PDB file of C-alpha atoms in Angstrom:
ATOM      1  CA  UNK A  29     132.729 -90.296  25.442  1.00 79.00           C
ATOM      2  CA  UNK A  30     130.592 -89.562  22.394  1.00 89.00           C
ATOM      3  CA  UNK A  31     127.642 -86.864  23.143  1.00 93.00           C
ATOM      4  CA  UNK A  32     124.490 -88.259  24.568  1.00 96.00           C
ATOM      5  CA  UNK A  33     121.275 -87.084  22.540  1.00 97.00           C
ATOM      6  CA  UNK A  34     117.683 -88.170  23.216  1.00 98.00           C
ATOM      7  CA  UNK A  35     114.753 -88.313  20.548  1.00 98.00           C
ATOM      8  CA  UNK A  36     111.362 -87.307  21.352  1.00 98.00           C
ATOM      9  CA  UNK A  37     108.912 -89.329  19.460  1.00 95.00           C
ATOM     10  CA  UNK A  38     108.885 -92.742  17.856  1.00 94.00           C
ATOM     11  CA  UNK A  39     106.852 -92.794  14.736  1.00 90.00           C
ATOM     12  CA  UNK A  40     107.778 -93.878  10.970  1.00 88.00           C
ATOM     13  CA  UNK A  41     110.333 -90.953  10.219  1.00 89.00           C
ATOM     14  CA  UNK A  42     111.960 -91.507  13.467  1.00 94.00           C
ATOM     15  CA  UNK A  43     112.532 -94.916  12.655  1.00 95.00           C
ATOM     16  CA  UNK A  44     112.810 -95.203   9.163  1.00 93.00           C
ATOM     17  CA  UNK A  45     115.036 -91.704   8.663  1.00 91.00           C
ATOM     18  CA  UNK A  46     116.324 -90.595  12.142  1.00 94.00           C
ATOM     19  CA  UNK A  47     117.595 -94.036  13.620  1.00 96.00           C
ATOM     20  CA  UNK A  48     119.065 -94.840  10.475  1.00 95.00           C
ATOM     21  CA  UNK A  49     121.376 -91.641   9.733  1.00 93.00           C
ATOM     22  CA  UNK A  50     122.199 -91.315  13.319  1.00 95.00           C
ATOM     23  CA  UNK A  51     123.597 -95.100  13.450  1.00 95.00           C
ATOM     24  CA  UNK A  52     125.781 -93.643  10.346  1.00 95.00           C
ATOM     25  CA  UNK A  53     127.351 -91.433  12.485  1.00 94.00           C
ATOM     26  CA  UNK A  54     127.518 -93.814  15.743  1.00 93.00           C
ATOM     27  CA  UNK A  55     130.956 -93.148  16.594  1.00 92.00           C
ATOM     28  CA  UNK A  56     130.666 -89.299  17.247  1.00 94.00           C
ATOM     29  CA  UNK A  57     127.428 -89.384  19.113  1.00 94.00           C
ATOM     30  CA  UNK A  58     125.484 -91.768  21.405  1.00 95.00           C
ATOM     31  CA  UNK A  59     121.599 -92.150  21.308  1.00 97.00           C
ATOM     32  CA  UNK A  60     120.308 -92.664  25.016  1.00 97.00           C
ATOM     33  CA  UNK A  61     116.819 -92.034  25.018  1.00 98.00           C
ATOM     34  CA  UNK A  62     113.574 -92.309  22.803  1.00 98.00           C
ATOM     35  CA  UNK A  63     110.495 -90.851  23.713  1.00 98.00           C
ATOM     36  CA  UNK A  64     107.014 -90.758  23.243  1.00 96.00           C
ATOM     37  CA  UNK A  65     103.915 -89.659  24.604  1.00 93.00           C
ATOM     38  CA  UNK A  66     102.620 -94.356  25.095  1.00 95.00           C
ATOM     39  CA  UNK A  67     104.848 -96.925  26.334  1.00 96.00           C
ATOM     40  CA  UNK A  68     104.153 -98.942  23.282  1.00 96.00           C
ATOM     41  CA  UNK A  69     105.042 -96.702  20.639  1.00 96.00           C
ATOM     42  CA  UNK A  70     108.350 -96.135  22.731  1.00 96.00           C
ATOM     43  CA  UNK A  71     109.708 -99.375  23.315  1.00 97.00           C
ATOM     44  CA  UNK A  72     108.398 -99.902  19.550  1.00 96.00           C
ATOM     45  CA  UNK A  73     111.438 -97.272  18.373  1.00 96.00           C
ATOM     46  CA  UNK A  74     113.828 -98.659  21.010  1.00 96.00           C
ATOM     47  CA  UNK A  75     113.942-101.762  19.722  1.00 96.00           C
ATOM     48  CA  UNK A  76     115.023-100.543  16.266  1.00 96.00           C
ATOM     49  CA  UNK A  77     117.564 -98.329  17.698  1.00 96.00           C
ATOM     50  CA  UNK A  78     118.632-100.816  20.030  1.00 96.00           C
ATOM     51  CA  UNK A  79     120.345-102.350  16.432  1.00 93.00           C
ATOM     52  CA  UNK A  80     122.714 -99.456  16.532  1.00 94.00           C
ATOM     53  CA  UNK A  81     122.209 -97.998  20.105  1.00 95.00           C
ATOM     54  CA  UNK A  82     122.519-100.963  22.540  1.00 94.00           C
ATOM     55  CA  UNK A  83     122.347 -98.751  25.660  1.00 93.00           C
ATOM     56  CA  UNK A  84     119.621 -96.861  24.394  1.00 96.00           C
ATOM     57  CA  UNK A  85     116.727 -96.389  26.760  1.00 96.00           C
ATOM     58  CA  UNK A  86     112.840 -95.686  26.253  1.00 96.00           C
ATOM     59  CA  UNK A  87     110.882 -93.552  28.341  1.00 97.00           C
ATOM     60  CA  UNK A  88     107.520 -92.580  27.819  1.00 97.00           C
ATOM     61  CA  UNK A  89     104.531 -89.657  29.333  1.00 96.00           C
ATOM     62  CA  UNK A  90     105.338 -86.807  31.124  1.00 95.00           C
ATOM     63  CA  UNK A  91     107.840 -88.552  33.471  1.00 97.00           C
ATOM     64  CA  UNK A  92     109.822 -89.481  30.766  1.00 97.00           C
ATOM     65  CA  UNK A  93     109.792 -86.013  29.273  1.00 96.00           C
ATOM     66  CA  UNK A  94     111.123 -84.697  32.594  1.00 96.00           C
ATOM     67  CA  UNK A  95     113.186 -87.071  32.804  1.00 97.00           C
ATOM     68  CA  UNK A  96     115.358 -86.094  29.773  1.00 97.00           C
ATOM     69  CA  UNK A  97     115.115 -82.297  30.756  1.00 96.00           C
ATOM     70  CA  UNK A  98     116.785 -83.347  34.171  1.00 95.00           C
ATOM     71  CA  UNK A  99     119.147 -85.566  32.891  1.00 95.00           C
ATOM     72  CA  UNK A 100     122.254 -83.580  33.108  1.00 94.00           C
ATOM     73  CA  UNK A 101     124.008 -85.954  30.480  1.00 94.00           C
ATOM     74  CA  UNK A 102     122.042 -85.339  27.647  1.00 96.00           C
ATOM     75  CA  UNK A 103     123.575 -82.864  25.698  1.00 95.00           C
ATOM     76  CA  UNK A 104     120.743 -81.934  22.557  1.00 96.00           C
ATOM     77  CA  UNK A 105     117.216 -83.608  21.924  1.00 97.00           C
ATOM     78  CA  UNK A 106     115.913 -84.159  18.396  1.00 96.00           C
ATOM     79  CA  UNK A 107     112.120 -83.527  18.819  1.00 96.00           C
ATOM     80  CA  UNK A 108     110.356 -85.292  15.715  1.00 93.00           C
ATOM     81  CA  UNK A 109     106.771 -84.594  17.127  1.00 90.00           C
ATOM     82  CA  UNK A 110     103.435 -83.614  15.383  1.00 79.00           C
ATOM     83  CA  UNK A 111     103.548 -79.689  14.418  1.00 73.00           C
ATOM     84  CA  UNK A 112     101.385 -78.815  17.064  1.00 72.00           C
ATOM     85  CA  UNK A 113     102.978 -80.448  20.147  1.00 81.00           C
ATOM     86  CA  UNK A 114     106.595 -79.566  18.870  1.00 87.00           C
ATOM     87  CA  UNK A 115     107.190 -75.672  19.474  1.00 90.00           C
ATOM     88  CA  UNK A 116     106.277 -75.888  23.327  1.00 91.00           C
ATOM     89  CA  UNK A 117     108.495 -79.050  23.944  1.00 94.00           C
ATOM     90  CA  UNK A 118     111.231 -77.581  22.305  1.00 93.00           C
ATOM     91  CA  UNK A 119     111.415 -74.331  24.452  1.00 93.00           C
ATOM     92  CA  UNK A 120     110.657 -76.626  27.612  1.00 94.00           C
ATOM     93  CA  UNK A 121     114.080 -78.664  26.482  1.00 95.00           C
ATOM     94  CA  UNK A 122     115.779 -75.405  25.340  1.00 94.00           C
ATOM     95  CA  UNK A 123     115.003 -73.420  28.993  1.00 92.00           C
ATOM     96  CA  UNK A 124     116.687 -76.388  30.337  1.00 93.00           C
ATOM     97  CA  UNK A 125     120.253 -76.073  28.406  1.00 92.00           C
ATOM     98  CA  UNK A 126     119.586 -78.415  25.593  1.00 95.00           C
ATOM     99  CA  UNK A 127     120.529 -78.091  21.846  1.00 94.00           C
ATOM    100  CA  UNK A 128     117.566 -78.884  19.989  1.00 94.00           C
ATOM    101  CA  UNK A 129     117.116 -80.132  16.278  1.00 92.00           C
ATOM    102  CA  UNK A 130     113.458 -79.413  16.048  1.00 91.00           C
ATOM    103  CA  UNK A 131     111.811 -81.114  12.726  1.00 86.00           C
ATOM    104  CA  UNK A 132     109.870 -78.605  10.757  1.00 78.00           C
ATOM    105  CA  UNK A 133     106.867 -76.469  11.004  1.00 73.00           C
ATOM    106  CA  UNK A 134     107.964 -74.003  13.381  1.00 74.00           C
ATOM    107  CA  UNK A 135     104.464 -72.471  13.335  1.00 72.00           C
ATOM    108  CA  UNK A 136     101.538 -71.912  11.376  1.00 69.00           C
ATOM    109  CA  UNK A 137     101.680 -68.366  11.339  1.00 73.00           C
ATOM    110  CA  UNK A 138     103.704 -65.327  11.779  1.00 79.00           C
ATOM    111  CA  UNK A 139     102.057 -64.543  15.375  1.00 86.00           C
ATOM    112  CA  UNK A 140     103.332 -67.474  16.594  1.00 82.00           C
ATOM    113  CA  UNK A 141     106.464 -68.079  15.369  1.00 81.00           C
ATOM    114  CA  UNK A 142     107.177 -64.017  16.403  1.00 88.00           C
ATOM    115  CA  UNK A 143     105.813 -65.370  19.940  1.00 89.00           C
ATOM    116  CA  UNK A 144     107.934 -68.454  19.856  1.00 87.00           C
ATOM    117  CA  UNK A 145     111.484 -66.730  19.270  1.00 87.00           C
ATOM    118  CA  UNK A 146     110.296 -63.998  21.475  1.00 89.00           C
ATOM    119  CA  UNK A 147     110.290 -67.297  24.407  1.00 89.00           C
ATOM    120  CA  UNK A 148     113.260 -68.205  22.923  1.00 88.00           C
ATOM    121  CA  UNK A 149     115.247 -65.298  23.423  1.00 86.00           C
ATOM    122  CA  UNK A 150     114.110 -64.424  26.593  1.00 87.00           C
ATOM    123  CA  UNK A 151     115.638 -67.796  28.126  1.00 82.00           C
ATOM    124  CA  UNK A 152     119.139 -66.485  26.813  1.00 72.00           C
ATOM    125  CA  UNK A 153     119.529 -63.252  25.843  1.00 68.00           C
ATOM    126  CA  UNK A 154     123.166 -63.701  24.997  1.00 70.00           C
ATOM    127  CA  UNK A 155     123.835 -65.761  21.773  1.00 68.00           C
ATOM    128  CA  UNK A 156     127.359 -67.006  22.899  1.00 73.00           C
ATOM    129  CA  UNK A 157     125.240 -68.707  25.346  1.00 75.00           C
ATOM    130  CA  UNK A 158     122.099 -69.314  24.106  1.00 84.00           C
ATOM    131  CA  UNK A 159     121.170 -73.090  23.511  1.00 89.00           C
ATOM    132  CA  UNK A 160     120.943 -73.335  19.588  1.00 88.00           C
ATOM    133  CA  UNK A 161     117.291 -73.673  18.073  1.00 89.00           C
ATOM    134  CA  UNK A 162     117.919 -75.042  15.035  1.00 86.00           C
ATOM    135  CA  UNK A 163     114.412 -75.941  12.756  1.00 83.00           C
ATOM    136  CA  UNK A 164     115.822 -79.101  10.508  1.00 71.00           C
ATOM    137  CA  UNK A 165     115.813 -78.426   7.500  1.00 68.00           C
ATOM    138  CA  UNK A 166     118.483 -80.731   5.643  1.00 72.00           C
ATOM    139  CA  UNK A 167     119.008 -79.023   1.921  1.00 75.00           C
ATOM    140  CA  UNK A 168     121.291 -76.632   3.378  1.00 74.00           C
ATOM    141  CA  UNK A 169     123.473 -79.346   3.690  1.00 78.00           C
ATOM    142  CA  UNK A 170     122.723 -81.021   0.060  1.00 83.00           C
ATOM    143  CA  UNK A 171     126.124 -80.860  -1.852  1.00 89.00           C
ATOM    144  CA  UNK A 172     123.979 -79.739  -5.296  1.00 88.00           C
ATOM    145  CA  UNK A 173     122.319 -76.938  -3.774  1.00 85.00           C
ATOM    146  CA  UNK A 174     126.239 -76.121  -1.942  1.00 87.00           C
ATOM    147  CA  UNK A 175     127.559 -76.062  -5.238  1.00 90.00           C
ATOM    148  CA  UNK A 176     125.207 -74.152  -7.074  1.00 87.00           C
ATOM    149  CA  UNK A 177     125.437 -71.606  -4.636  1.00 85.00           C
ATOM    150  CA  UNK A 178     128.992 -70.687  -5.335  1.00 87.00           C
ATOM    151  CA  UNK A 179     128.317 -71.240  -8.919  1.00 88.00           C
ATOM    152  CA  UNK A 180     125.296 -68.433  -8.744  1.00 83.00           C
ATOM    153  CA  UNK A 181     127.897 -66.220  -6.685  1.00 82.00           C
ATOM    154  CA  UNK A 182     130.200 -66.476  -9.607  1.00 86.00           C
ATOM    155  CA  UNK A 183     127.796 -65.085 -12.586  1.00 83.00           C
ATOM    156  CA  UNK A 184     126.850 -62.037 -11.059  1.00 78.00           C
ATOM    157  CA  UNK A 185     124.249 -59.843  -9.542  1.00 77.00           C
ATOM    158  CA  UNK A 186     121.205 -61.665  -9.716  1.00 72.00           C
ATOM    159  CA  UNK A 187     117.746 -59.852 -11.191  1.00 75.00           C
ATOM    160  CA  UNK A 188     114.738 -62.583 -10.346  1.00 77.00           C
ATOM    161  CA  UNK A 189     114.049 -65.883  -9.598  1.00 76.00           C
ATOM    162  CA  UNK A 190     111.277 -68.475 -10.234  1.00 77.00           C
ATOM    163  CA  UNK A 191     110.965 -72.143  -8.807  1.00 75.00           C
ATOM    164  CA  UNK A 192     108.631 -74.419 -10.192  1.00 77.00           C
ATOM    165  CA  UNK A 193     107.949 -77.346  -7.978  1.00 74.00           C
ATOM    166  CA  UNK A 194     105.955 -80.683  -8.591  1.00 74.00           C
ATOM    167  CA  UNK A 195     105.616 -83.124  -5.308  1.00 71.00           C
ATOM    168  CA  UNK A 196     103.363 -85.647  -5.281  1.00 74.00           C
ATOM    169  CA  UNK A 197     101.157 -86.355  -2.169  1.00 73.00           C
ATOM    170  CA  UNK A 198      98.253 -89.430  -2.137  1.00 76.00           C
ATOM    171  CA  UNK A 199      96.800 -91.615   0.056  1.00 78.00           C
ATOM    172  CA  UNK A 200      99.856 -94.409  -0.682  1.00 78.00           C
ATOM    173  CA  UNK A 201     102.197 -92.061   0.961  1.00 74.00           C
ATOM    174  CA  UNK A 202     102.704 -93.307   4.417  1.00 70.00           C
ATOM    175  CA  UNK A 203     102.916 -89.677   5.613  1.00 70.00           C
ATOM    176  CA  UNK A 204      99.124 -88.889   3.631  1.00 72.00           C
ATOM    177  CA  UNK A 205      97.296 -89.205   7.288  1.00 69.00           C
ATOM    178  CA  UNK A 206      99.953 -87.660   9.690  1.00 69.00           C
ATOM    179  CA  UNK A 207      97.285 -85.541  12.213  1.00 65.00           C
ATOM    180  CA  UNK A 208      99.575 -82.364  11.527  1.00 65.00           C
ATOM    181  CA  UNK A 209      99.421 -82.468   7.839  1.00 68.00           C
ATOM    182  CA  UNK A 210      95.376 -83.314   8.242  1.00 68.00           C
ATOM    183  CA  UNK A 211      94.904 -81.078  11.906  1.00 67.00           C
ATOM    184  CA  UNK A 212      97.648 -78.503  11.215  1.00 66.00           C
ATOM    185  CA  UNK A 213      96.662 -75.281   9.380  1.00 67.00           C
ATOM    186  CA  UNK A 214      98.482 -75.451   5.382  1.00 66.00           C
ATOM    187  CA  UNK A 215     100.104 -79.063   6.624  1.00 67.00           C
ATOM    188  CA  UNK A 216     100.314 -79.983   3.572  1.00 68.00           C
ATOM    189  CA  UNK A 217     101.778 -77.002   2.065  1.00 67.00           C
ATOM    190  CA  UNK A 218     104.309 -76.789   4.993  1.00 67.00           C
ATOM    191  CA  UNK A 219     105.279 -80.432   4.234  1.00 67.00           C
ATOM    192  CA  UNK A 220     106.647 -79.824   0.489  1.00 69.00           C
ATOM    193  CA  UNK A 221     106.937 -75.841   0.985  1.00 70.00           C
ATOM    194  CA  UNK A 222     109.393 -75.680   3.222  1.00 72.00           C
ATOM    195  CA  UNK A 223     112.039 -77.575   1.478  1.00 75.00           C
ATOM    196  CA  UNK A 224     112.143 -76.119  -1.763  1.00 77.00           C
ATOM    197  CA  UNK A 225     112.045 -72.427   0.504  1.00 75.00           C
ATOM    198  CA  UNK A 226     114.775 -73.509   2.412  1.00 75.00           C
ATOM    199  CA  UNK A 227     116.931 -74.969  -1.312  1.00 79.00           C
ATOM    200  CA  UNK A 228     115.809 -71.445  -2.390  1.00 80.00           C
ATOM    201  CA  UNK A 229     117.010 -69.473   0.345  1.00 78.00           C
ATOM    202  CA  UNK A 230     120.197 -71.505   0.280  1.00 78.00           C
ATOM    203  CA  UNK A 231     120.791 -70.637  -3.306  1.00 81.00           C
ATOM    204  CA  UNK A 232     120.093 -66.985  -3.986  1.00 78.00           C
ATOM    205  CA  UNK A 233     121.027 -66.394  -0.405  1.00 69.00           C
ATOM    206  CA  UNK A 234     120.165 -62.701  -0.848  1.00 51.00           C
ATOM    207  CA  UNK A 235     119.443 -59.639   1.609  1.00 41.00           C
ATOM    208  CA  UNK A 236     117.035 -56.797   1.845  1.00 39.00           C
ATOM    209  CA  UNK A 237     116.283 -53.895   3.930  1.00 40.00           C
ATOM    210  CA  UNK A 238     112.465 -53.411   5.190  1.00 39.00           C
ATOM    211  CA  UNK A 239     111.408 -50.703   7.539  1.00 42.00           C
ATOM    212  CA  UNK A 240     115.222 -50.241   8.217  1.00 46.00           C
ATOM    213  CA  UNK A 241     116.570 -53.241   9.018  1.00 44.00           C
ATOM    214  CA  UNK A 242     117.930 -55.742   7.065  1.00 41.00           C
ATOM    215  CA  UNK A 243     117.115 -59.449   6.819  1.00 41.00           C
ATOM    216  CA  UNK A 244     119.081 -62.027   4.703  1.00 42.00           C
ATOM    217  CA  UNK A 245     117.412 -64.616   3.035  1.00 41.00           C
ATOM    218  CA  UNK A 246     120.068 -67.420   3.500  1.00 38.00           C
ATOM    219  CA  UNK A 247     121.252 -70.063   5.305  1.00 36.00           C
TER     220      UNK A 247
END
C-alpha cells in the first residue's frame, strides 16, 4: 500500500500546485485527507483531488486537525497554511510522529525560528528518530541549479558571490492579497527571498566557522 499523507489547507497553491504534482506521483503515495480551518473551503479542495485521489477525505476545524494527528495511518502531512498559523501546527503534527513538508516562512525572525527548532528538538532528541522537519523549498531539487553545483565544484575555490534578482509582484498576481504576505512581517520579501537564498545556498554550498562552530551554507 502506497503511504497515506494528509494536506492541511485548501487554498489556490494547494490546488493549483500541490494536488497537481502529487497526482504525478499517484502510484507511490496516497492522498487521504485535506484540511482546512471551514467546511467549505475543504470540501472545495476535495473535490479537485478527488480527480486523482478518489478515496480522499475532507475534514475541517479542530476535530479534523485531531483527527489527522490520531490517525495512526497517516504517515507525513504537507501543511500549506498562512505563515503565521503554520510553525505551531507543524510541531503539533511532528510531536505526534508525522513527517512534515512545511511550505515556507519558517519564522519571521531569528527568536522564533531559534524557539521553534528548540520545540523541535526537544520532541526527539535523537535524529535517527526524530520525525523529519523539512521547510519546502523545491530549487534544491531543480536539475539547473544540481548541475551548476558540480560545475562550480569543478573550477575551484570560490572568492565571492553576487545574485541579482528581479520578481515581479502586483495586484494581478493571485498571491498579491495572501494575509501572510499583507499580515506577516517582510511577507513579501520572504515570498521571492527565500527561493533565490535557498538556489544560492544550493550552489556555493559553502561553510564557515563563527564563535567556534561551524555552519554550512548548503543543502
Amino acid at each position: 500500500m502506497a503511504p497515506r499523507i494528509a494536506i492541511l489547507g485548501a487554498g489556490i497553491f494547494v490546488k493549483t500546485q500541490y494536488i497537481p504534482r502529487l497526482a504525478e506521483i499517484s502510484d507511490l503515495v496516497s492522498l487521504k485527507f485535506i484540511w482546512s480551518r471551514s467546511e467549505e473551503s475543504a470540501k472545495s479542495a476535495a473535490e479537485v483531488a478527488r480527480k486523482h485521489f478518489a478515496d480522499v477525505e475532507c475534514v475541517w476545524g479542530d476535530n479534523g486537525l485531531e483527527q489527522i494527528i490520531k490517525e495512526d495511518s497517516i504517515l507525513g502531512v504537507a501543511v500549506v497554511l498562512a505563515g503565521q498559523a503554520q510553525v505551531d501546527t507543524s510541531l503539533k503534527l511532528l510531536k505526534a510522529g508525522k513527517q512534515v513538508i512545511q511550505e515556507k516562512p519558517a519564522a519571521a525572525n531569528i527568536s522564533e525560528i531559534e524557539n521553534a527548532l528548540s520545540r523541535y528538538n526537544s520532541i526527539c532528541p535523537d535524529p535517527p528518530g526524530q520525525p523529519i522537519w523539512a521547510v519546502a523549498e523545491n530549487y534544491r531539487f531543480e536539475p539547473a541549479f544540481v548541475e551548476c553545483k558540480k560545475l562550480i565544484a569543478e573550477i575551484g575555490d570560490m572568492m565571492s558571490v553576487q545574485v541579482i534578482v528581479e520578481g515581479s509582484m502586483n495586484s494581478s498576481n493571485p498571491y498579491f492579497s495572501s494575509s501572510w504576505r499583507r499580515n506577516f512581517t517582510g511577507g513579501f520579501i520572504l515570498d521571492m527571498g527565500v527561493h533565490f537564498i535557498a538556489g544560492l545556498r544550493m550552489v556555493i554550498s559553502y561553510s564557515l566557522t563563527l564563535n567556534g562552530n561551524k555552519l554550512w551554507f548548503g543543502l
